[in-house]
Amino acid sequence: SGISAGGLPDGIIQSADLASGVGGKILQVKTNTTRDSVGSLHCNPTLTYLDIPDQNVTITPSATTSKIRISFHQFGETGSSAHMYSFAIKRAISGGATTTIKGTAAGNRATVLTMPSISYHTTDNDSTPVVAIISGYLDSPNTTSAVTYTVQIQNHESTGYWYYNRTVGTADNSARERGLSWITVEEVAA
């Protein structure tokens, strides 16, 4: 249902989840920022999550009870209407399962973690970047094996392109911005 036993949405840490005097301490931080990587990703087939290049990070939890706090910022522009795209996180445990962190399936609805902010300028639709942001999602991988988190994107209605860290247009002027994308994970003591 997306609601924990304590009545809070899944992924929200509760004080009862943390040991007295220990819980909430950040044990390690890993991040990956793409400074030089720009390009495009063909989102095909429809409704299939694809890895965004250079948007992954690996962390090895020190205890199976640790939580992993995930944050990301994705900068780019969609090649078609931004409302047709969504983002998720792929969690791959070394020697174990691979899971996609996203909403719960319900009929024909697209399952997403987040969607890009919609920013559109009608007179110039190839130079208006969008961002997608996740801040502080708490995951419970329940392992001390290496865990790789990867930001993914999909297109809902037709194939299209995600132009990462850039706008669609590439003209050399101030209206064709270049930006940064990153993913950061933190091990939180339980």
PDB file of C-alpha atoms in Angstrom, residues 46-164:
ATOM      1  CA  THR A  46       8.203   2.631 -24.463  1.00  0.00           C
ATOM      2  CA  LEU A  47       7.688   2.072 -20.706  1.00  0.00           C
ATOM      3  CA  THR A  48      11.108   0.484 -20.268  1.00  0.00           C
ATOM      4  CA  TYR A  49      13.518   1.991 -17.745  1.00  0.00           C
ATOM      5  CA  LEU A  50      17.011   2.581 -19.154  1.00  0.00           C
ATOM      6  CA  ASP A  51      20.224   3.478 -17.307  1.00  0.00           C
ATOM      7  CA  ILE A  52      21.350   7.093 -17.692  1.00  0.00           C
ATOM      8  CA  PRO A  53      25.068   7.042 -18.589  1.00  0.00           C
ATOM      9  CA  ASP A  54      27.478   7.799 -15.720  1.00  0.00           C
ATOM     10  CA  GLN A  55      24.634   8.098 -13.180  1.00  0.00           C
ATOM     11  CA  ASN A  56      25.493   5.237 -10.837  1.00  0.00           C
ATOM     12  CA  VAL A  57      27.247   4.896  -7.515  1.00  0.00           C
ATOM     13  CA  THR A  58      28.279   1.874  -5.434  1.00  0.00           C
ATOM     14  CA  ILE A  59      28.241   1.632  -1.646  1.00  0.00           C
ATOM     15  CA  THR A  60      28.986  -1.306   0.663  1.00  0.00           C
ATOM     16  CA  PRO A  61      26.871  -1.083   3.848  1.00  0.00           C
ATOM     17  CA  SER A  62      28.663  -1.917   7.102  1.00  0.00           C
ATOM     18  CA  ALA A  63      25.564  -3.624   8.597  1.00  0.00           C
ATOM     19  CA  THR A  64      22.450  -5.319   7.228  1.00  0.00           C
ATOM     20  CA  THR A  65      20.314  -2.976   9.352  1.00  0.00           C
ATOM     21  CA  SER A  66      21.723   0.192   7.755  1.00  0.00           C
ATOM     22  CA  LYS A  67      19.500   2.447   5.680  1.00  0.00           C
ATOM     23  CA  ILE A  68      20.804   4.011   2.470  1.00  0.00           C
ATOM     24  CA  ARG A  69      19.715   7.615   1.887  1.00  0.00           C
ATOM     25  CA  ILE A  70      19.496   8.345  -1.850  1.00  0.00           C
ATOM     26  CA  SER A  71      19.456  11.774  -3.494  1.00  0.00           C
ATOM     27  CA  PHE A  72      19.811  12.745  -7.137  1.00  0.00           C
ATOM     28  CA  HIS A  73      19.597  15.727  -9.448  1.00  0.00           C
ATOM     29  CA  GLN A  74      19.175  15.126 -13.173  1.00  0.00           C
ATOM     30  CA  PHE A  75      19.641  17.997 -15.631  1.00  0.00           C
ATOM     31  CA  GLY A  76      18.709  17.783 -19.300  1.00  0.00           C
ATOM     32  CA  GLU A  77      15.969  18.213 -21.844  1.00  0.00           C
ATOM     33  CA  THR A  78      13.461  15.811 -23.322  1.00  0.00           C
ATOM     34  CA  GLY A  79      13.082  15.446 -27.071  1.00  0.00           C
ATOM     35  CA  SER A  80       9.291  15.401 -26.720  1.00  0.00           C
ATOM     36  CA  SER A  81       6.868  16.570 -24.029  1.00  0.00           C
ATOM     37  CA  ALA A  82       8.498  16.315 -20.586  1.00  0.00           C
ATOM     38  CA  HIS A  83       5.317  14.915 -19.003  1.00  0.00           C
ATOM     39  CA  MET A  84       5.922  11.693 -20.983  1.00  0.00           C
ATOM     40  CA  TYR A  85       9.129  10.873 -19.069  1.00  0.00           C
ATOM     41  CA  SER A  86       9.792   9.509 -15.596  1.00  0.00           C
ATOM     42  CA  PHE A  87      12.738   8.517 -13.426  1.00  0.00           C
ATOM     43  CA  ALA A  88      13.421   5.539 -11.146  1.00  0.00           C
ATOM     44  CA  ILE A  89      16.422   4.045  -9.348  1.00  0.00           C
ATOM     45  CA  LYS A  90      17.797   0.593 -10.092  1.00  0.00           C
ATOM     46  CA  ARG A  91      19.297  -1.167  -7.041  1.00  0.00           C
ATOM     47  CA  ALA A  92      21.697  -4.013  -7.891  1.00  0.00           C
ATOM     48  CA  ILE A  93      23.126  -6.039  -5.007  1.00  0.00           C
ATOM     49  CA  SER A  94      26.409  -7.767  -5.848  1.00  0.00           C
ATOM     50  CA  GLY A  95      25.662 -11.487  -6.037  1.00  0.00           C
ATOM     51  CA  GLY A  96      21.977 -10.799  -5.330  1.00  0.00           C
ATOM     52  CA  ALA A  97      18.797  -9.281  -6.681  1.00  0.00           C
ATOM     53  CA  THR A  98      18.256  -6.272  -8.921  1.00  0.00           C
ATOM     54  CA  THR A  99      15.220  -4.135  -8.045  1.00  0.00           C
ATOM     55  CA  THR A 100      13.710  -0.965  -9.474  1.00  0.00           C
ATOM     56  CA  ILE A 101      12.704   1.611  -6.858  1.00  0.00           C
ATOM     57  CA  LYS A 102       9.446   3.135  -8.102  1.00  0.00           C
ATOM     58  CA  GLY A 103       5.753   3.407  -7.308  1.00  0.00           C
ATOM     59  CA  THR A 104       3.402   0.452  -6.887  1.00  0.00           C
ATOM     60  CA  ALA A 105       1.869  -1.119  -9.994  1.00  0.00           C
ATOM     61  CA  ALA A 106      -1.825  -0.362 -10.523  1.00  0.00           C
ATOM     62  CA  GLY A 107      -3.457  -1.379 -13.790  1.00  0.00           C
ATOM     63  CA  ASN A 108      -2.062   0.408 -16.846  1.00  0.00           C
ATOM     64  CA  ARG A 109      -0.619   3.327 -14.879  1.00  0.00           C
ATOM     65  CA  ALA A 110       3.065   4.119 -15.352  1.00  0.00           C
ATOM     66  CA  THR A 111       5.067   3.362 -12.209  1.00  0.00           C
ATOM     67  CA  VAL A 112       7.554   6.121 -11.394  1.00  0.00           C
ATOM     68  CA  LEU A 113       9.768   7.435  -8.618  1.00  0.00           C
ATOM     69  CA  THR A 114       9.595  11.017  -9.875  1.00  0.00           C
ATOM     70  CA  MET A 115       9.012  13.060 -13.013  1.00  0.00           C
ATOM     71  CA  PRO A 116      10.860  16.062 -14.420  1.00  0.00           C
ATOM     72  CA  SER A 117       9.695  19.555 -13.647  1.00  0.00           C
ATOM     73  CA  ILE A 118       7.969  20.893 -16.731  1.00  0.00           C
ATOM     74  CA  SER A 119       9.537  23.985 -18.201  1.00  0.00           C
ATOM     75  CA  TYR A 120       8.516  25.013 -21.688  1.00  0.00           C
ATOM     76  CA  HIS A 121       9.014  28.111 -23.780  1.00  0.00           C
ATOM     77  CA  THR A 122       6.765  27.937 -26.839  1.00  0.00           C
ATOM     78  CA  THR A 123       8.970  30.005 -29.128  1.00  0.00           C
ATOM     79  CA  ASP A 124      12.069  27.886 -28.539  1.00  0.00           C
ATOM     80  CA  ASN A 125      11.340  24.338 -27.400  1.00  0.00           C
ATOM     81  CA  ASP A 126      14.843  22.944 -27.944  1.00  0.00           C
ATOM     82  CA  SER A 127      16.609  25.122 -25.388  1.00  0.00           C
ATOM     83  CA  THR A 128      14.552  24.762 -22.215  1.00  0.00           C
ATOM     84  CA  PRO A 129      16.131  22.286 -19.793  1.00  0.00           C
ATOM     85  CA  VAL A 130      14.261  20.426 -17.076  1.00  0.00           C
ATOM     86  CA  VAL A 131      15.397  18.844 -13.815  1.00  0.00           C
ATOM     87  CA  ALA A 132      14.280  15.832 -11.814  1.00  0.00           C
ATOM     88  CA  ILE A 133      15.185  15.700  -8.138  1.00  0.00           C
ATOM     89  CA  ILE A 134      14.953  13.124  -5.348  1.00  0.00           C
ATOM     90  CA  SER A 135      16.072  14.202  -1.906  1.00  0.00           C
ATOM     91  CA  GLY A 136      16.458  11.821   1.001  1.00  0.00           C
ATOM     92  CA  TYR A 137      14.715   8.599  -0.072  1.00  0.00           C
ATOM     93  CA  LEU A 138      15.628   5.887   2.476  1.00  0.00           C
ATOM     94  CA  ASP A 139      16.255   2.400   1.141  1.00  0.00           C
ATOM     95  CA  SER A 140      16.759  -0.803   3.154  1.00  0.00           C
ATOM     96  CA  PRO A 141      18.904  -3.150   1.043  1.00  0.00           C
ATOM     97  CA  ASN A 142      19.425  -5.564   3.999  1.00  0.00           C
ATOM     98  CA  THR A 143      22.931  -6.569   2.938  1.00  0.00           C
ATOM     99  CA  THR A 144      26.628  -5.992   3.546  1.00  0.00           C
ATOM    100  CA  SER A 145      27.415  -6.732  -0.097  1.00  0.00           C
ATOM    101  CA  ALA A 146      28.219  -3.927  -2.521  1.00  0.00           C
ATOM    102  CA  VAL A 147      25.058  -2.162  -3.753  1.00  0.00           C
ATOM    103  CA  THR A 148      25.000  -0.151  -6.980  1.00  0.00           C
ATOM    104  CA  TYR A 149      22.300   2.493  -7.426  1.00  0.00           C
ATOM    105  CA  THR A 150      21.662   3.736 -10.972  1.00  0.00           C
ATOM    106  CA  VAL A 151      19.339   6.535 -12.108  1.00  0.00           C
ATOM    107  CA  GLN A 152      17.021   5.386 -14.897  1.00  0.00           C
ATOM    108  CA  ILE A 153      14.580   7.089 -17.277  1.00  0.00           C
ATOM    109  CA  GLN A 154      11.642   5.910 -19.368  1.00  0.00           C
ATOM    110  CA  ASN A 155       9.208   7.374 -21.898  1.00  0.00           C
ATOM    111  CA  HIS A 156       5.502   6.657 -21.298  1.00  0.00           C
ATOM    112  CA  GLU A 157       3.746   7.146 -24.612  1.00  0.00           C
ATOM    113  CA  SER A 158       6.217   6.973 -27.472  1.00  0.00           C
ATOM    114  CA  THR A 159       9.904   6.582 -28.011  1.00  0.00           C
ATOM    115  CA  GLY A 160      11.906   9.736 -27.479  1.00  0.00           C
ATOM    116  CA  TYR A 161      15.263  11.043 -26.329  1.00  0.00           C
ATOM    117  CA  TRP A 162      16.670  12.301 -23.033  1.00  0.00           C
ATOM    118  CA  TYR A 163      19.438  14.834 -23.679  1.00  0.00           C
ATOM    119  CA  TYR A 164      21.469  14.622 -20.485  1.00  0.00           C
TER     120      TYR A 164
END
